[in-house]
Amino acid sequence: MRRRTSLAAALALGTAWAASACGIPTGSDPEVVDDAPTNFGESSGTTAETFEPTADADVTVQNFLKAAAGDPASRDDRLNKFTASGNEQFSDAASGIRLLADIEVTVGGGNPIESANVTVTASVVGVYLEDGSVRMSSSPSAYEETFMLGRDGGLQDVWSIQSQPSQVSLDYRQFLDSYRASPLYFQADAPELLVPDLRWIYADLDAETDRRLLLDWLLRGPSEFALQSSRSAIPSSTTAKITSRNGVPEVELTLGEPVDDRSVQDAMTAQVAWTLGLSNGFVLTADGDVIGEGTLADWRNWNAIPADLPPTAYFLFEETVWEYAADEVTTESAEHSWVGFHADGLRQVAIGPADQIAAIAAGTSGDVLTVGPTDSAMGAVGGLGTVLADPQWHPASAILVVSDGVPTVVNPNSRAVVQPLTVGESVTAMALAADGRRLAYVEGGHAWVAPLNVDADGNLQAGEPRRIGTDIEDVTDIAWSSENYLWVTGKRDDDTLFRVAIDNSRTDVQAGTAGLVFSEVAANPADPVESNLNRGDPVLVVANDTLYRVHTSGPEGVRNGSHAVGGTAPFTVLQ
């Protein structure tokens, strides 16, 4: 007897859809689709699924491979429901829980009444660690385990497992179904800026357990990846407990060392408020003194993604900047002077502080980057290569641009090259996270993300990159879908558009992309408090120089009246 669960089935969603169009913008009335609300920082409110041994040998083993999901404090109790002794010692939590995909179960051998041997083969695709982080494997390894089962002899008696695996494992599909993103937040070098550190927590914990776990993880500090761009304002060796008074959570810190600096106390408070999602009020004390109170809204500006971003995007057509809003496509804007900006050979545009423009245009000797607040005040940046792409405004008063394949830092005031970054030699596209501390880029047909930090002298430094979407090939572009997810345009079988968690633990296939090959993508990132879809709005993609807006159900050609909209180089502005 064989039963199988598929990694592709666990990850992929899709419907058939195809379209093509081209044309000139004339005016439109696109549909706006809002994200669903979420209870930020709260338990899901659903009933947790329980898994127990049964009278069916292979179902018993399959349930055992799901039972590790839940409160880590009671992991061994759940697993011991399946064992003969009820008191087995399982692998230490520090070694993590292996995630198994493509599970195949075979029953053979033994006495069908009193004993059974169940062999499980699968792929180990990653490990769920005790701090809530996930470490996915770039090359999944083979898994094979034979479980020896026994029972008292009655056909209706449940089976118990006589032999234990060397390390606790979990059905990857069960992980996808039962864990939710719950990032921790750590301080960047900037005084009021937090950087998310993606973690995953069991979705059916009660609020008290949920917060206790997140606080424990927060006190351990950033993960190895996040540590390259952030640090914790909370001193090491700090301990904490959470109580409640009149329904208001009170977080009590016992500091590892005294903290008297008000700015550091504010950073500690912001980290706690954001990590625990304390949107309904809280009090934070340190060594008995109140150092912060209020609600998450009081620290909302510590996250670089603005609240209530309008569903507006921009693109280029006929070397001119166009605005795409809910009710029209236009080259005129009462709010933004750069809408309607035109330059010969204009290929890409990015908007910075005070409506400054960074524009790439094709010149007689190659591409040229010009920077400035208006047409008359714009000037060319010297010292760059001849092939330029994807200008990005960095919060630390800098511009990043791909120059002959190398991400390069430019001073917009002096219009001079500052330095190349130490990641990428043949980069074709890139996208900077709103916090300016993570850079996604495309190189060699693959997507990557690297941490960034700003050193004491104000220089940008890149950390060790990781590949994103390890099974996605022919990548052409990326954009930030949320603070922890990336849109990736590429190919995997017949799918061409994906949202990928930056730890690779989840890949969501965009429905309805059959027949479309996308060259560019741009998006407003999702609000980190209000949205649980991680997709933002709007999302624009380009296929064959034609614009499409991506909804949850699939891409839809952007139209102005009866005309399809042709355009390239879509972008959004976070201001």
Coordinates of C-alpha atoms in Angstrom, one line a residue, residues 47-490:
T47 CA -9.6 24.9 16.8
A48 CA -6.1 23.2 16.7
E49 CA -6.1 19.9 14.8
T50 CA -4.9 16.9 16.9
F51 CA -3.2 13.9 15.5
E52 CA -3.3 10.5 17.3
P53 CA -2.5 6.8 16.6
T54 CA -5.2 4.9 14.8
A55 CA -6.1 1.3 13.9
D56 CA -4.6 1.9 10.4
A57 CA -0.8 1.5 10.4
D58 CA 0.1 4.0 7.6
V59 CA -2.3 6.6 8.9
T60 CA -0.7 6.3 12.3
V61 CA 2.7 7.1 10.9
Q62 CA 1.3 9.9 8.8
N63 CA -0.3 11.4 11.9
F64 CA 3.0 11.0 13.8
L65 CA 4.7 13.1 11.0
K66 CA 2.2 15.9 11.7
A67 CA 2.1 15.8 15.4
A68 CA 5.2 17.8 16.0
A69 CA 3.3 20.9 14.9
G70 CA 2.1 23.0 17.8
D71 CA 3.4 24.5 21.1
P72 CA 7.0 23.4 21.3
A73 CA 6.7 23.0 25.0
S74 CA 4.4 20.1 24.6
R75 CA 6.0 18.6 21.4
D76 CA 7.3 15.4 23.1
D77 CA 3.9 14.9 24.9
R78 CA 2.1 14.9 21.5
L79 CA 4.7 12.5 20.0
N80 CA 4.6 10.2 22.9
K81 CA 0.9 9.5 22.3
F82 CA 2.3 7.3 19.5
T83 CA 4.9 5.4 21.4
A84 CA 4.7 2.1 23.2
S85 CA 6.3 3.4 26.4
G86 CA 4.8 6.8 26.3
N87 CA 8.0 8.2 27.7
E88 CA 10.5 8.2 24.8
Q89 CA 13.2 10.8 24.5
F90 CA 13.1 12.6 21.1
S91 CA 15.8 14.7 19.4
D92 CA 16.7 17.9 21.2
A93 CA 14.8 21.0 20.2
A94 CA 18.0 22.7 19.3
S95 CA 18.5 20.3 16.4
G96 CA 15.3 21.5 14.8
I97 CA 12.4 19.7 13.1
R98 CA 13.1 18.4 9.6
L99 CA 10.5 19.3 7.0
L100 CA 9.5 16.4 4.7
A101 CA 8.0 16.8 1.3
D102 CA 7.0 14.3 -1.4
I103 CA 6.1 11.8 1.4
E104 CA 5.5 8.2 0.3
V105 CA 4.3 5.6 2.8
T106 CA 4.6 1.9 2.2
V107 CA 3.3 -0.8 4.6
G108 CA 4.9 -4.2 4.4
G109 CA 6.1 -7.1 6.5
G110 CA 5.0 -8.1 10.0
N111 CA 1.8 -9.7 11.3
P112 CA -1.1 -7.6 10.2
I113 CA -2.8 -8.2 13.5
E114 CA 0.1 -7.6 15.9
S115 CA 2.9 -5.9 14.0
A116 CA 3.6 -3.8 10.9
N117 CA 6.6 -2.2 9.3
V118 CA 5.9 1.2 7.7
T119 CA 8.6 2.6 5.4
V120 CA 8.5 6.4 4.7
T121 CA 10.5 7.9 1.9
A122 CA 10.5 11.7 1.3
S123 CA 12.7 14.7 0.6
V124 CA 14.1 16.8 3.5
V125 CA 13.5 20.3 2.2
G126 CA 14.4 22.2 5.3
V127 CA 14.5 22.5 9.0
Y128 CA 12.2 24.4 11.4
L129 CA 14.4 25.7 14.2
E130 CA 13.5 26.3 17.8
D131 CA 13.7 30.1 17.4
G132 CA 10.9 30.0 14.8
S133 CA 13.2 30.5 11.8
V134 CA 13.3 28.1 8.8
R135 CA 16.4 27.0 7.0
M136 CA 15.4 25.6 3.6
S137 CA 17.8 23.4 1.7
S138 CA 19.1 24.5 -1.7
S139 CA 19.3 20.8 -2.6
P140 CA 16.8 18.6 -0.7
S141 CA 18.2 15.4 0.7
A142 CA 16.7 12.0 0.6
Y143 CA 14.8 10.7 3.7
E144 CA 14.0 7.1 4.4
E145 CA 12.8 5.7 7.7
T146 CA 11.2 2.4 8.7
F147 CA 8.8 2.5 11.6
M148 CA 8.1 -0.7 13.5
L149 CA 4.6 -0.7 14.9
G150 CA 2.9 -3.0 17.3
R151 CA -0.5 -3.5 19.1
D152 CA -2.2 -5.9 21.4
G153 CA -3.8 -8.0 18.7
G154 CA -7.3 -6.7 18.2
L155 CA -8.1 -5.3 14.7
Q156 CA -9.7 -2.3 16.3
D157 CA -6.7 -1.6 18.6
V158 CA -4.6 1.4 17.7
W159 CA -1.0 1.0 16.7
S160 CA 2.0 2.2 18.7
I161 CA 5.5 3.0 17.4
Q162 CA 8.2 0.7 18.7
S163 CA 11.2 2.4 17.1
Q164 CA 11.9 6.1 17.0
P165 CA 13.4 8.2 14.2
S166 CA 16.8 9.9 14.8
Q167 CA 15.4 13.4 14.5
V168 CA 11.8 14.7 14.8
S169 CA 10.3 15.4 11.4
L170 CA 7.2 17.2 10.2
D171 CA 5.1 16.9 7.0
Y172 CA 6.0 20.1 5.1
R173 CA 2.4 20.4 4.0
Q174 CA 1.3 20.4 7.6
F175 CA 3.8 23.2 8.3
L176 CA 2.4 25.3 5.4
D177 CA -1.1 24.8 6.7
S178 CA -0.6 25.4 10.4
Y179 CA 2.2 28.0 10.8
R180 CA 1.9 31.7 10.1
A181 CA 4.5 34.4 9.5
S182 CA 5.3 36.3 12.7
P183 CA 8.4 38.4 12.1
L184 CA 10.6 39.7 14.9
Y185 CA 11.9 43.2 14.6
F186 CA 15.3 44.6 15.3
Q187 CA 16.8 48.1 15.2
A188 CA 18.8 49.2 12.1
D189 CA 21.6 51.7 12.4
A190 CA 19.0 54.5 11.9
P191 CA 17.5 55.8 15.1
E192 CA 13.9 55.1 14.3
L193 CA 14.0 52.1 11.9
L194 CA 13.2 48.5 12.4
V195 CA 14.2 45.6 10.2
P196 CA 12.0 42.5 10.2
D197 CA 13.5 39.0 10.8
L198 CA 11.1 36.4 9.4
R199 CA 9.9 33.7 11.8
W200 CA 7.0 31.2 11.8
I201 CA 4.7 30.4 14.7
Y202 CA 2.0 27.8 15.1
A203 CA -1.2 29.6 14.2
D204 CA -3.5 28.0 16.9
L205 CA -1.7 29.0 20.0
D206 CA -3.5 31.1 22.6
A207 CA -2.5 34.7 22.7
E208 CA -0.5 34.3 26.0
T209 CA 1.6 31.4 24.7
D210 CA 2.0 33.2 21.3
R211 CA 3.5 36.3 23.0
R212 CA 5.6 34.3 25.4
L213 CA 7.3 32.4 22.5
L214 CA 7.8 35.5 20.4
L215 CA 9.3 37.4 23.3
D216 CA 11.7 34.5 24.1
W217 CA 12.8 34.5 20.4
L218 CA 13.2 38.3 20.4
L219 CA 15.5 38.2 23.5
R220 CA 17.8 35.7 21.6
G221 CA 18.6 38.4 19.0
P222 CA 18.5 38.4 15.2
S223 CA 19.1 35.4 13.0
E224 CA 22.4 35.1 11.2
F225 CA 20.9 36.7 8.1
A226 CA 19.2 39.6 9.9
L227 CA 22.3 40.2 12.1
Q228 CA 24.1 41.5 9.0
S229 CA 21.7 44.5 8.8
S230 CA 20.3 45.0 12.3
R231 CA 20.9 44.5 16.0
S232 CA 18.8 44.3 19.1
A233 CA 18.4 47.3 21.3
I234 CA 17.6 45.0 24.2
P235 CA 20.8 44.0 26.1
S236 CA 21.9 40.4 26.0
S237 CA 21.2 38.3 29.1
T238 CA 17.9 40.1 29.5
T239 CA 15.0 38.0 30.8
A240 CA 11.3 38.8 30.6
K241 CA 7.8 37.8 31.6
I242 CA 4.4 38.8 30.4
T243 CA 1.4 39.4 32.7
S244 CA -1.9 41.1 32.1
R245 CA -3.7 43.8 34.1
N246 CA -7.3 44.6 33.1
G247 CA -6.7 42.9 29.8
V248 CA -3.6 45.0 29.0
P249 CA -0.4 43.1 28.5
E250 CA 2.5 44.1 30.7
V251 CA 5.9 43.1 29.6
E252 CA 8.5 43.1 32.3
L253 CA 12.2 43.1 31.3
T254 CA 15.0 42.4 33.7
L255 CA 17.9 43.9 31.8
G256 CA 21.3 42.3 31.4
E257 CA 22.8 45.7 31.8
P258 CA 21.3 49.1 32.7
V259 CA 19.8 51.3 29.9
D260 CA 19.3 54.9 30.7
D261 CA 19.4 56.3 27.2
R262 CA 15.9 57.4 26.2
S263 CA 16.5 56.6 22.5
V264 CA 17.5 53.1 23.3
Q265 CA 14.5 52.6 25.5
D266 CA 12.3 53.8 22.7
A267 CA 14.0 51.3 20.3
M268 CA 13.4 48.5 22.9
T269 CA 9.8 49.5 23.1
A270 CA 9.4 49.6 19.3
Q271 CA 10.9 46.1 19.0
V272 CA 8.5 44.7 21.6
A273 CA 5.4 46.5 20.3
W274 CA 6.1 45.3 16.7
T275 CA 7.2 41.8 17.5
L276 CA 4.2 41.1 19.8
G277 CA 1.8 43.0 17.6
L278 CA 0.5 44.9 20.6
S279 CA -2.2 46.9 18.7
N280 CA -4.6 47.1 21.6
G281 CA -2.3 48.6 24.3
F282 CA 0.6 47.5 26.5
V283 CA 3.0 48.6 29.2
L284 CA 6.7 47.9 29.1
T285 CA 8.9 48.0 32.2
A286 CA 12.6 47.6 32.5
D287 CA 14.0 46.7 35.9
G288 CA 10.7 47.9 37.4
D289 CA 10.5 51.3 35.6
V290 CA 8.0 52.0 32.9
I291 CA 9.9 52.8 29.7
G292 CA 7.0 52.5 27.2
E293 CA 3.3 52.3 27.0
G294 CA 0.5 52.9 24.5
T295 CA -0.3 50.9 21.4
L296 CA 1.5 49.7 18.3
A297 CA 0.2 52.7 16.5
D298 CA 2.5 54.9 18.6
W299 CA 5.5 53.2 17.0
R300 CA 4.0 52.8 13.5
N301 CA 6.6 55.1 11.9
W302 CA 9.4 52.7 13.0
N303 CA 8.4 50.5 10.1
A304 CA 9.6 51.9 6.7
I305 CA 6.4 50.8 4.8
P306 CA 3.9 53.6 5.1
A307 CA 0.4 53.0 6.2
D308 CA -2.5 53.5 3.8
L309 CA -0.5 53.5 0.6
P310 CA -2.8 54.6 -2.2
P311 CA -3.4 52.0 -5.0
T312 CA -1.3 54.1 -7.4
A313 CA 1.6 53.1 -9.7
Y314 CA 3.5 54.6 -12.6
F315 CA 5.0 53.5 -15.8
L316 CA 6.7 54.7 -19.0
F317 CA 5.2 55.1 -22.4
E318 CA 6.7 57.0 -25.3
E319 CA 9.6 58.2 -23.1
T320 CA 7.1 59.8 -20.7
V321 CA 6.1 59.0 -17.1
W322 CA 2.4 58.0 -16.7
E323 CA 0.4 57.7 -13.6
Y324 CA -2.0 54.7 -13.1
A325 CA -4.6 55.3 -10.4
A326 CA -8.0 53.8 -9.6
D327 CA -9.9 56.1 -12.0
E328 CA -7.5 57.1 -14.8
V329 CA -4.2 56.8 -16.6
T330 CA -2.7 60.2 -17.1
T331 CA 0.4 62.3 -17.6
E332 CA -1.0 65.1 -15.5
S333 CA -1.0 65.2 -11.7
A334 CA -1.8 68.0 -9.3
E335 CA 0.3 66.3 -6.6
H336 CA 3.4 65.1 -8.4
S337 CA 5.3 67.3 -10.8
W338 CA 7.3 64.4 -12.2
V339 CA 4.2 62.8 -13.7
G340 CA 4.5 63.7 -17.3
F341 CA 8.2 63.9 -17.1
H342 CA 9.7 63.3 -20.6
A343 CA 13.3 62.8 -21.8
D344 CA 14.7 61.4 -25.1
G345 CA 15.6 57.8 -24.7
L346 CA 14.0 57.6 -21.2
R347 CA 14.0 54.0 -20.0
Q348 CA 13.6 54.0 -16.2
V349 CA 12.6 56.4 -13.4
A350 CA 12.8 56.4 -9.6
I351 CA 11.4 59.0 -7.3
G352 CA 13.2 60.1 -4.2
P353 CA 12.7 62.6 -1.4
A354 CA 11.1 66.0 -2.2
D355 CA 10.0 64.5 -5.6
Q356 CA 13.5 64.3 -6.9
I357 CA 14.0 62.2 -10.0
A358 CA 16.6 59.6 -10.9
A359 CA 16.2 58.8 -14.5
I360 CA 18.0 56.5 -16.9
A361 CA 18.0 57.5 -20.6
A362 CA 19.8 56.1 -23.6
G363 CA 22.5 58.5 -24.8
T364 CA 24.7 58.5 -27.9
S365 CA 27.5 56.6 -26.0
G366 CA 25.4 54.5 -23.7
D367 CA 23.0 54.9 -20.8
V368 CA 23.1 58.1 -18.7
L369 CA 21.8 58.6 -15.1
T370 CA 20.5 62.1 -14.4
V371 CA 19.4 63.2 -10.9
G372 CA 17.6 66.3 -9.7
P373 CA 14.3 67.9 -8.5
T374 CA 13.2 69.3 -11.8
D375 CA 14.0 69.2 -15.5
S376 CA 16.1 72.3 -15.4
A377 CA 18.0 71.3 -12.2
M378 CA 18.7 67.7 -13.2
G379 CA 22.3 66.8 -13.9
A380 CA 24.2 63.7 -15.2
V381 CA 26.1 61.4 -12.8
G382 CA 29.7 60.8 -14.0
G383 CA 31.8 57.7 -13.5
L384 CA 29.2 55.2 -14.3
G385 CA 29.2 52.5 -16.9
T386 CA 27.3 52.5 -20.2
V387 CA 24.6 50.0 -19.3
L388 CA 22.5 51.1 -16.4
A389 CA 19.4 49.7 -14.7
D390 CA 16.9 50.0 -11.8
P391 CA 17.8 53.2 -10.0
Q392 CA 16.8 53.0 -6.3
W393 CA 16.6 55.7 -3.7
H394 CA 18.2 54.6 -0.4
P395 CA 17.0 56.2 2.8
A396 CA 20.6 57.0 3.7
S397 CA 20.7 59.9 1.2
A398 CA 22.0 57.7 -1.6
I399 CA 21.0 56.2 -4.9
L400 CA 21.7 52.6 -6.0
V401 CA 21.9 51.8 -9.6
V402 CA 23.1 48.8 -11.6
S403 CA 26.2 49.9 -13.5
D404 CA 27.5 47.5 -16.1
G405 CA 26.1 44.7 -14.0
V406 CA 27.3 45.9 -10.6
P407 CA 25.1 47.5 -7.9
T408 CA 26.7 50.9 -7.4
V409 CA 26.2 53.6 -4.8
V410 CA 25.8 57.2 -6.1
N411 CA 25.7 60.5 -4.1
P412 CA 22.7 62.3 -5.5
N413 CA 24.0 65.7 -4.2
S414 CA 27.5 65.6 -5.8
R415 CA 26.2 63.3 -8.6
A416 CA 29.3 61.2 -8.2
V417 CA 29.9 57.5 -7.7
V418 CA 30.6 56.6 -4.1
Q419 CA 31.4 52.8 -4.3
P420 CA 30.3 49.6 -5.9
L421 CA 28.7 47.0 -3.6
T422 CA 30.3 43.7 -3.0
V423 CA 27.4 41.6 -4.4
G424 CA 26.8 40.8 -8.0
E425 CA 28.9 41.1 -11.1
S426 CA 26.3 40.7 -13.8
V427 CA 23.1 42.0 -12.2
T428 CA 20.2 42.7 -14.6
A429 CA 17.6 44.0 -12.2
M430 CA 17.2 44.9 -8.5
A431 CA 14.7 46.1 -5.9
L432 CA 15.5 47.8 -2.6
A433 CA 13.3 47.0 0.4
A434 CA 11.5 50.0 2.0
D435 CA 13.8 49.8 5.0
G436 CA 16.9 50.1 2.8
R437 CA 18.5 47.1 4.6
R438 CA 17.8 44.4 2.1
L439 CA 18.5 44.4 -1.6
A440 CA 16.9 41.9 -4.0
Y441 CA 18.4 41.4 -7.3
V442 CA 18.5 39.2 -10.4
E443 CA 21.8 37.6 -11.6
G444 CA 22.4 34.7 -13.9
G445 CA 18.6 34.2 -14.3
H446 CA 18.2 33.7 -10.6
A447 CA 16.8 35.9 -7.8
W448 CA 18.9 36.8 -4.8
V449 CA 18.5 38.9 -1.7
A450 CA 21.4 40.4 0.3
P451 CA 21.4 42.3 3.7
L452 CA 22.6 45.9 3.7
N453 CA 23.9 48.0 6.5
V454 CA 25.2 51.5 6.9
D455 CA 28.6 51.8 8.7
A456 CA 29.7 54.5 11.1
D457 CA 31.0 56.6 8.1
G458 CA 27.7 56.4 6.3
N459 CA 28.9 53.9 3.7
L460 CA 26.6 51.1 2.5
Q461 CA 27.9 47.6 3.0
A462 CA 26.4 44.4 1.6
G463 CA 26.3 41.1 3.4
E464 CA 26.2 37.5 2.3
P465 CA 23.3 37.0 -0.3
R466 CA 20.9 34.0 -0.4
R467 CA 19.2 32.7 -3.5
I468 CA 15.4 33.2 -3.6
G469 CA 13.1 30.7 -5.2
T470 CA 15.7 28.0 -5.7
D471 CA 13.6 26.1 -8.2
I472 CA 12.7 29.1 -10.3
E473 CA 14.7 29.7 -13.4
D474 CA 15.0 32.4 -16.1
V475 CA 14.2 35.1 -13.6
T476 CA 13.7 38.5 -15.3
D477 CA 12.6 40.8 -12.4
I478 CA 11.7 41.1 -8.8
A479 CA 9.8 43.5 -6.5
W480 CA 8.9 43.6 -2.8
S481 CA 5.5 42.2 -2.3
S482 CA 5.7 42.8 1.5
E483 CA 8.4 43.3 4.0
N484 CA 9.1 39.5 3.9
Y485 CA 8.0 38.4 0.4
L486 CA 9.2 39.0 -3.1
W487 CA 7.4 39.0 -6.4
V488 CA 9.6 36.9 -8.8
T489 CA 9.0 36.7 -12.6
G490 CA 10.5 33.6 -14.0

